[in-house]
Amino acid sequence: MVLSTPVNTNVNYQWYNNGNPINGATANTYTANTAGSYTLQFTNSMMNCSGYTAPVEVTVNSLPTVIANASQTFICQGEQVTLTGSGAQSYTWNNAVTNGVPFAPAQTLTYTVTGTDINNCTNTDDITIFVNPLPQPVITNNNNTLSTTLSYNTYQWNLNGNPIPGAISQFYVAQQNGNYTVTVTDGTGCSNTSNTITVNTVGISEITTQLIQVYPNPVNNDLLISTTDNMSNVVLYNALGAEIFNAEVNTNRTHVDMSGFERGVYYVKVNTQTNSVITKIIKQ
């Protein structure tokens, strides 16, 4: 609060708070930052007389404790968040945000709220909203075996827009013709759906000359693998897409002992210097 009196060139001033002189407060104005009873002593240097003004009571209100709140601080791109202030009576936000109104941030940003209380005192607080980009899955088709080019936390394959029950691994062997996509979730919990691949060759007879052969199928014990050029490795996955076997190979013939595996569906991925094939097999 600013205390003042008209300027008089023949007068000296001294401000007091609760009867105590304030050090250095010798101008006609004084900004009171603490509560108390303020008086001004003025001395006329020409007439050698002095007097005091009537006391002015100053009350200093404490600033409100303003807190910036968010419905969530980590979101995926495109999701909405609601920012609200607390600790005051009214609130204004920067970056064109309205208190209590949901909006979708485009990028990670720090937002500031200014709260005003009943005494018209204001204070501020900040909060940062972290915006995680969506995963961008891309699928490829290798002899009706669909797979994503990158690894994600979860997968759900879809046919003509509908989820395929149990199709939750990184790859899927198409069982019928149609339009396929995969919906994935990454490590931040953000989800997105891939490009669409149309499969129209299910049921067409396979070419008799195979670059990679995996047999017998179904298999009991030894799974035999042969290729026209040397293999680099053989990987075995369970029905959920979890890797359970991986072996480096530098020949064009090898085998996998499956006698210790449980009965069920497995996928074998064979990588050569020029080709890669994923084959569904049945363990009897």
CSV table of C-alpha atoms in Angstrom, one decimal:
chain,number,residue,atom,x,y,z
A,1,MET,CA,0.0,0.0,0.0
A,2,VAL,CA,1.4,3.4,-1.0
A,3,LEU,CA,1.1,6.1,1.7
A,4,SER,CA,1.7,9.7,0.6
A,5,THR,CA,1.3,13.4,1.4
A,6,PRO,CA,1.7,16.5,-0.8
A,7,VAL,CA,5.3,17.6,-1.4
A,8,ASN,CA,6.5,20.7,0.4
A,9,THR,CA,10.0,21.9,-0.2
A,10,ASN,CA,10.3,23.4,3.3
A,11,VAL,CA,9.3,20.2,5.1
A,12,ASN,CA,11.3,17.1,6.2
A,13,TYR,CA,9.5,13.8,6.5
A,14,GLN,CA,9.9,10.7,8.7
A,15,TRP,CA,7.6,7.7,8.5
A,16,TYR,CA,6.7,5.6,11.6
A,17,ASN,CA,5.2,2.2,12.1
A,18,ASN,CA,3.6,1.5,15.4
A,19,GLY,CA,5.5,4.4,16.8
A,20,ASN,CA,8.9,3.3,15.5
A,21,PRO,CA,10.8,5.3,12.9
A,22,ILE,CA,11.3,3.4,9.6
A,23,ASN,CA,14.9,3.5,8.5
A,24,GLY,CA,15.3,5.5,5.3
A,25,ALA,CA,11.6,6.4,5.0
A,26,THR,CA,12.1,10.1,4.6
A,27,ALA,CA,10.2,10.9,1.5
A,28,ASN,CA,6.7,12.2,1.1
A,29,THR,CA,5.6,8.7,0.0
A,30,TYR,CA,6.1,5.3,1.5
A,31,THR,CA,5.1,1.8,0.3
A,32,ALA,CA,3.9,-0.2,3.3
A,33,ASN,CA,4.6,-3.9,3.0
A,34,THR,CA,3.9,-5.0,6.5
A,35,ALA,CA,0.8,-4.5,8.7
A,36,GLY,CA,0.7,-1.8,11.4
A,37,SER,CA,-0.3,1.8,12.3
A,38,TYR,CA,1.6,4.3,10.2
A,39,THR,CA,2.1,7.9,10.9
A,40,LEU,CA,4.1,10.6,9.2
A,41,GLN,CA,6.2,13.2,11.1
A,42,PHE,CA,6.7,16.4,9.2
A,43,THR,CA,9.2,19.1,10.3
A,44,ASN,CA,9.2,22.6,8.9
A,45,SER,CA,12.8,23.6,8.6
A,46,MET,CA,12.1,27.3,8.4
A,47,MET,CA,9.7,27.5,11.3
A,48,ASN,CA,11.5,24.8,13.3
A,49,CYS,CA,8.2,23.1,14.2
A,50,SER,CA,6.9,19.6,13.6
A,51,GLY,CA,3.7,17.5,13.7
A,52,TYR,CA,2.2,14.1,13.0
A,53,THR,CA,-0.5,12.9,10.7
A,54,ALA,CA,-3.4,10.9,11.9
A,55,PRO,CA,-2.5,7.1,12.1
A,56,VAL,CA,-3.3,5.0,9.0
A,57,GLU,CA,-4.0,1.3,9.8
A,58,VAL,CA,-2.6,-1.0,7.1
A,59,THR,CA,-3.6,-4.6,6.9
A,60,VAL,CA,-1.4,-6.9,4.7
A,61,ASN,CA,-3.2,-9.9,3.3
A,62,SER,CA,-1.2,-13.0,2.6
A,63,LEU,CA,-1.1,-14.3,-1.0
A,64,PRO,CA,-3.4,-17.2,-1.9
A,65,THR,CA,-1.8,-20.6,-2.2
A,66,VAL,CA,-2.7,-21.3,-5.8
A,67,ILE,CA,-2.3,-24.9,-7.1
A,68,ALA,CA,-2.5,-25.9,-10.7
A,69,ASN,CA,-4.3,-29.2,-11.2
A,70,ALA,CA,-4.7,-31.5,-14.3
A,71,SER,CA,-7.0,-34.4,-14.9
A,72,GLN,CA,-3.8,-36.2,-16.1
A,73,THR,CA,-0.3,-35.0,-16.8
A,74,PHE,CA,0.9,-37.7,-19.3
A,75,ILE,CA,-1.4,-38.1,-22.3
A,76,CYS,CA,-1.3,-39.5,-25.8
A,77,GLN,CA,-1.5,-37.2,-28.8
A,78,GLY,CA,-5.1,-36.4,-29.5
A,79,GLU,CA,-6.4,-37.0,-26.0
A,80,GLN,CA,-8.0,-34.3,-23.9
A,81,VAL,CA,-6.9,-32.9,-20.5
A,82,THR,CA,-8.7,-30.6,-18.1
A,83,LEU,CA,-6.8,-27.9,-16.2
A,84,THR,CA,-8.2,-26.4,-13.0
A,85,GLY,CA,-6.9,-24.1,-10.3
A,86,SER,CA,-7.5,-24.3,-6.6
A,87,GLY,CA,-6.7,-22.2,-3.5
A,88,ALA,CA,-8.3,-18.9,-4.8
A,89,GLN,CA,-11.7,-17.7,-6.0
A,90,SER,CA,-11.1,-17.1,-9.8
A,91,TYR,CA,-8.5,-18.4,-12.2
A,92,THR,CA,-7.0,-17.5,-15.5
A,93,TRP,CA,-4.6,-19.6,-17.6
A,94,ASN,CA,-2.1,-18.8,-20.3
A,95,ASN,CA,-2.0,-20.4,-23.7
A,96,ALA,CA,-5.7,-19.8,-24.3
A,97,VAL,CA,-6.8,-22.4,-21.7
A,98,THR,CA,-10.1,-22.0,-20.0
A,99,ASN,CA,-10.3,-23.2,-16.4
A,100,GLY,CA,-12.2,-26.5,-16.2
A,101,VAL,CA,-12.8,-26.8,-19.9
A,102,PRO,CA,-11.2,-29.9,-21.6
A,103,PHE,CA,-8.8,-29.4,-24.5
A,104,ALA,CA,-6.3,-31.5,-26.6
A,105,PRO,CA,-2.7,-30.2,-26.3
A,106,ALA,CA,-0.7,-30.5,-29.5
A,107,GLN,CA,2.7,-30.9,-27.7
A,108,THR,CA,4.4,-31.0,-24.4
A,109,LEU,CA,4.0,-27.6,-22.7
A,110,THR,CA,4.0,-25.9,-19.3
A,111,TYR,CA,0.8,-24.1,-18.3
A,112,THR,CA,0.6,-21.2,-15.8
A,113,VAL,CA,-2.6,-20.4,-13.7
A,114,THR,CA,-3.1,-17.1,-12.0
A,115,GLY,CA,-5.5,-17.3,-9.0
A,116,THR,CA,-7.2,-14.2,-7.4
A,117,ASP,CA,-8.7,-14.3,-3.9
A,118,ILE,CA,-11.5,-12.3,-2.2
A,119,ASN,CA,-8.9,-9.6,-1.3
A,120,ASN,CA,-7.9,-9.3,-5.0
A,121,CYS,CA,-4.5,-10.8,-4.1
A,122,THR,CA,-3.0,-13.0,-6.8
A,123,ASN,CA,-0.5,-15.8,-7.0
A,124,THR,CA,0.5,-18.3,-9.7
A,125,ASP,CA,1.4,-22.0,-10.2
A,126,ASP,CA,2.7,-24.1,-13.1
A,127,ILE,CA,2.0,-27.6,-14.4
A,128,THR,CA,3.5,-29.4,-17.3
A,129,ILE,CA,1.4,-31.7,-19.6
A,130,PHE,CA,3.5,-34.3,-21.4
A,131,VAL,CA,2.1,-35.3,-24.8
A,132,ASN,CA,3.4,-38.7,-26.1
A,133,PRO,CA,3.3,-39.2,-29.9
A,134,LEU,CA,1.2,-42.1,-31.2
A,135,PRO,CA,2.9,-45.2,-32.4
A,136,GLN,CA,3.0,-45.5,-36.2
A,137,PRO,CA,2.8,-49.2,-37.0
A,138,VAL,CA,3.4,-50.4,-40.5
A,139,ILE,CA,2.6,-54.0,-41.6
A,140,THR,CA,4.0,-56.0,-44.4
A,141,ASN,CA,2.8,-59.2,-46.2
A,142,ASN,CA,5.2,-62.1,-46.8
A,143,ASN,CA,3.3,-65.0,-48.4
A,144,ASN,CA,0.1,-64.1,-46.4
A,145,THR,CA,2.1,-63.8,-43.2
A,146,LEU,CA,1.5,-60.3,-41.9
A,147,SER,CA,3.9,-58.7,-39.5
A,148,THR,CA,4.8,-55.3,-38.1
A,149,THR,CA,8.1,-53.7,-39.0
A,150,LEU,CA,8.7,-52.6,-35.3
A,151,SER,CA,8.1,-54.2,-32.0
A,152,TYR,CA,5.4,-53.0,-29.6
A,153,ASN,CA,3.9,-53.9,-26.2
A,154,THR,CA,0.6,-55.3,-27.4
A,155,TYR,CA,-1.0,-56.3,-30.7
A,156,GLN,CA,-4.5,-56.9,-32.0
A,157,TRP,CA,-5.0,-57.9,-35.6
A,158,ASN,CA,-8.2,-56.9,-37.4
A,159,LEU,CA,-10.0,-58.2,-40.4
A,160,ASN,CA,-12.3,-55.8,-42.2
A,161,GLY,CA,-12.2,-53.6,-39.1
A,162,ASN,CA,-13.2,-56.3,-36.7
A,163,PRO,CA,-10.7,-57.8,-34.1
A,164,ILE,CA,-9.6,-61.3,-34.8
A,165,PRO,CA,-9.9,-63.4,-31.6
A,166,GLY,CA,-6.5,-64.6,-30.3
A,167,ALA,CA,-4.5,-62.7,-33.0
A,168,ILE,CA,-2.3,-60.8,-30.5
A,169,SER,CA,1.3,-61.5,-31.6
A,170,GLN,CA,3.6,-59.4,-33.8
A,171,PHE,CA,2.7,-61.5,-36.8
A,172,TYR,CA,-0.5,-63.1,-38.1
A,173,VAL,CA,-1.0,-65.8,-40.9
A,174,ALA,CA,-4.0,-64.7,-42.9
A,175,GLN,CA,-6.7,-67.4,-42.9
A,176,GLN,CA,-9.0,-65.7,-45.3
A,177,ASN,CA,-9.0,-62.9,-47.9
A,178,GLY,CA,-9.8,-59.4,-46.8
A,179,ASN,CA,-8.5,-56.1,-45.5
A,180,TYR,CA,-6.1,-56.5,-42.5
A,181,THR,CA,-4.8,-53.9,-40.0
A,182,VAL,CA,-3.2,-54.2,-36.6
A,183,THR,CA,-3.8,-52.0,-33.5
A,184,VAL,CA,-0.7,-51.7,-31.3
A,185,THR,CA,0.1,-50.2,-27.9
A,186,ASP,CA,3.6,-48.9,-27.2
A,187,GLY,CA,5.6,-48.5,-24.0
A,188,THR,CA,3.9,-45.2,-23.0
A,189,GLY,CA,0.4,-46.8,-23.2
A,190,CYS,CA,-0.5,-45.0,-26.5
A,191,SER,CA,-2.3,-46.9,-29.2
A,192,ASN,CA,-2.8,-46.6,-32.9
A,193,THR,CA,-3.9,-48.6,-35.9
A,194,SER,CA,-1.7,-49.4,-38.9
A,195,ASN,CA,-2.0,-49.1,-42.6
A,196,THR,CA,-4.4,-51.5,-44.3
A,197,ILE,CA,-3.1,-54.5,-46.3
A,198,THR,CA,-5.4,-56.4,-48.6
A,199,VAL,CA,-4.9,-60.2,-48.8
A,200,ASN,CA,-6.5,-61.9,-51.8
A,201,THR,CA,-4.3,-65.0,-52.3
A,202,VAL,CA,-5.6,-67.2,-49.5
A,203,GLY,CA,-6.6,-70.6,-51.0
A,204,ILE,CA,-4.5,-70.2,-54.2
A,205,SER,CA,-2.3,-73.2,-54.7
A,206,GLU,CA,1.3,-72.7,-53.5
A,207,ILE,CA,4.2,-72.8,-56.0
A,208,THR,CA,5.7,-76.3,-55.8
A,209,THR,CA,9.3,-75.0,-55.9
A,210,GLN,CA,9.8,-73.7,-52.4
A,211,LEU,CA,12.8,-71.6,-51.5
A,212,ILE,CA,12.3,-72.5,-47.8
A,213,GLN,CA,10.7,-75.8,-46.7
A,214,VAL,CA,9.6,-76.6,-43.1
A,215,TYR,CA,8.3,-80.2,-42.5
A,216,PRO,CA,6.6,-82.3,-41.3
A,217,ASN,CA,3.6,-80.3,-40.3
A,218,PRO,CA,2.1,-81.5,-38.0
A,219,VAL,CA,5.3,-82.5,-36.2
A,220,ASN,CA,6.0,-84.9,-33.3
A,221,ASN,CA,9.7,-84.6,-32.6
A,222,ASP,CA,12.2,-83.3,-35.2
A,223,LEU,CA,11.1,-80.3,-37.3
A,224,LEU,CA,13.2,-80.3,-40.5
A,225,ILE,CA,14.1,-77.1,-42.3
A,226,SER,CA,15.8,-76.8,-45.7
A,227,THR,CA,16.6,-73.8,-47.9
A,228,THR,CA,18.1,-73.1,-51.3
A,229,ASP,CA,20.7,-70.8,-49.7
A,230,ASN,CA,22.3,-70.8,-46.3
A,231,MET,CA,20.2,-69.8,-43.3
A,232,SER,CA,21.2,-67.1,-40.8
A,233,ASN,CA,18.9,-68.1,-38.0
A,234,VAL,CA,15.8,-70.0,-37.0
A,235,VAL,CA,13.3,-68.5,-34.5
A,236,LEU,CA,10.4,-70.3,-32.8
A,237,TYR,CA,7.4,-68.5,-31.3
A,238,ASN,CA,4.5,-69.8,-29.3
A,239,ALA,CA,0.9,-69.0,-30.2
A,240,LEU,CA,1.0,-65.7,-28.4
A,241,GLY,CA,4.0,-64.5,-30.3
A,242,ALA,CA,6.6,-64.9,-27.5
A,243,GLU,CA,10.0,-66.0,-28.7
A,244,ILE,CA,10.9,-69.4,-27.2
A,245,PHE,CA,13.8,-70.6,-29.4
A,246,ASN,CA,16.5,-68.8,-31.4
A,247,ALA,CA,19.4,-70.5,-33.1
A,248,GLU,CA,22.1,-69.3,-35.5
A,249,VAL,CA,22.5,-71.5,-38.5
A,250,ASN,CA,25.0,-71.4,-41.3
A,251,THR,CA,23.9,-74.2,-43.5
A,252,ASN,CA,20.9,-74.9,-45.8
A,253,ARG,CA,19.6,-77.8,-43.7
A,254,THR,CA,18.9,-78.0,-40.0
A,255,HIS,CA,16.3,-79.3,-37.5
A,256,VAL,CA,14.6,-78.2,-34.3
A,257,ASP,CA,14.0,-80.8,-31.6
A,258,MET,CA,10.4,-80.3,-30.6
A,259,SER,CA,10.0,-83.4,-28.4
A,260,GLY,CA,10.0,-81.3,-25.3
A,261,PHE,CA,7.4,-78.7,-26.4
A,262,GLU,CA,3.8,-78.9,-25.4
A,263,ARG,CA,1.1,-79.7,-28.0
A,264,GLY,CA,-0.3,-76.7,-29.8
A,265,VAL,CA,0.3,-74.0,-32.4
A,266,TYR,CA,3.7,-72.5,-33.0
A,267,TYR,CA,5.3,-70.2,-35.6
A,268,VAL,CA,8.7,-70.8,-37.2
A,269,LYS,CA,10.6,-67.9,-38.7
A,270,VAL,CA,13.4,-68.9,-41.0
A,271,ASN,CA,15.8,-66.2,-42.1
A,272,THR,CA,18.2,-66.7,-45.1
A,273,GLN,CA,20.6,-64.3,-46.8
A,274,THR,CA,17.9,-63.3,-49.3
A,275,ASN,CA,14.5,-64.3,-47.8
A,276,SER,CA,12.5,-64.6,-44.6
A,277,VAL,CA,9.4,-66.8,-44.1
A,278,ILE,CA,7.2,-67.3,-41.1
A,279,THR,CA,5.3,-70.7,-41.1
A,280,LYS,CA,2.5,-71.9,-38.8
A,281,ILE,CA,3.1,-75.4,-37.5
A,282,ILE,CA,1.2,-77.8,-35.2
A,283,LYS,CA,3.0,-79.8,-32.5
A,284,GLN,CA,1.2,-83.1,-31.9
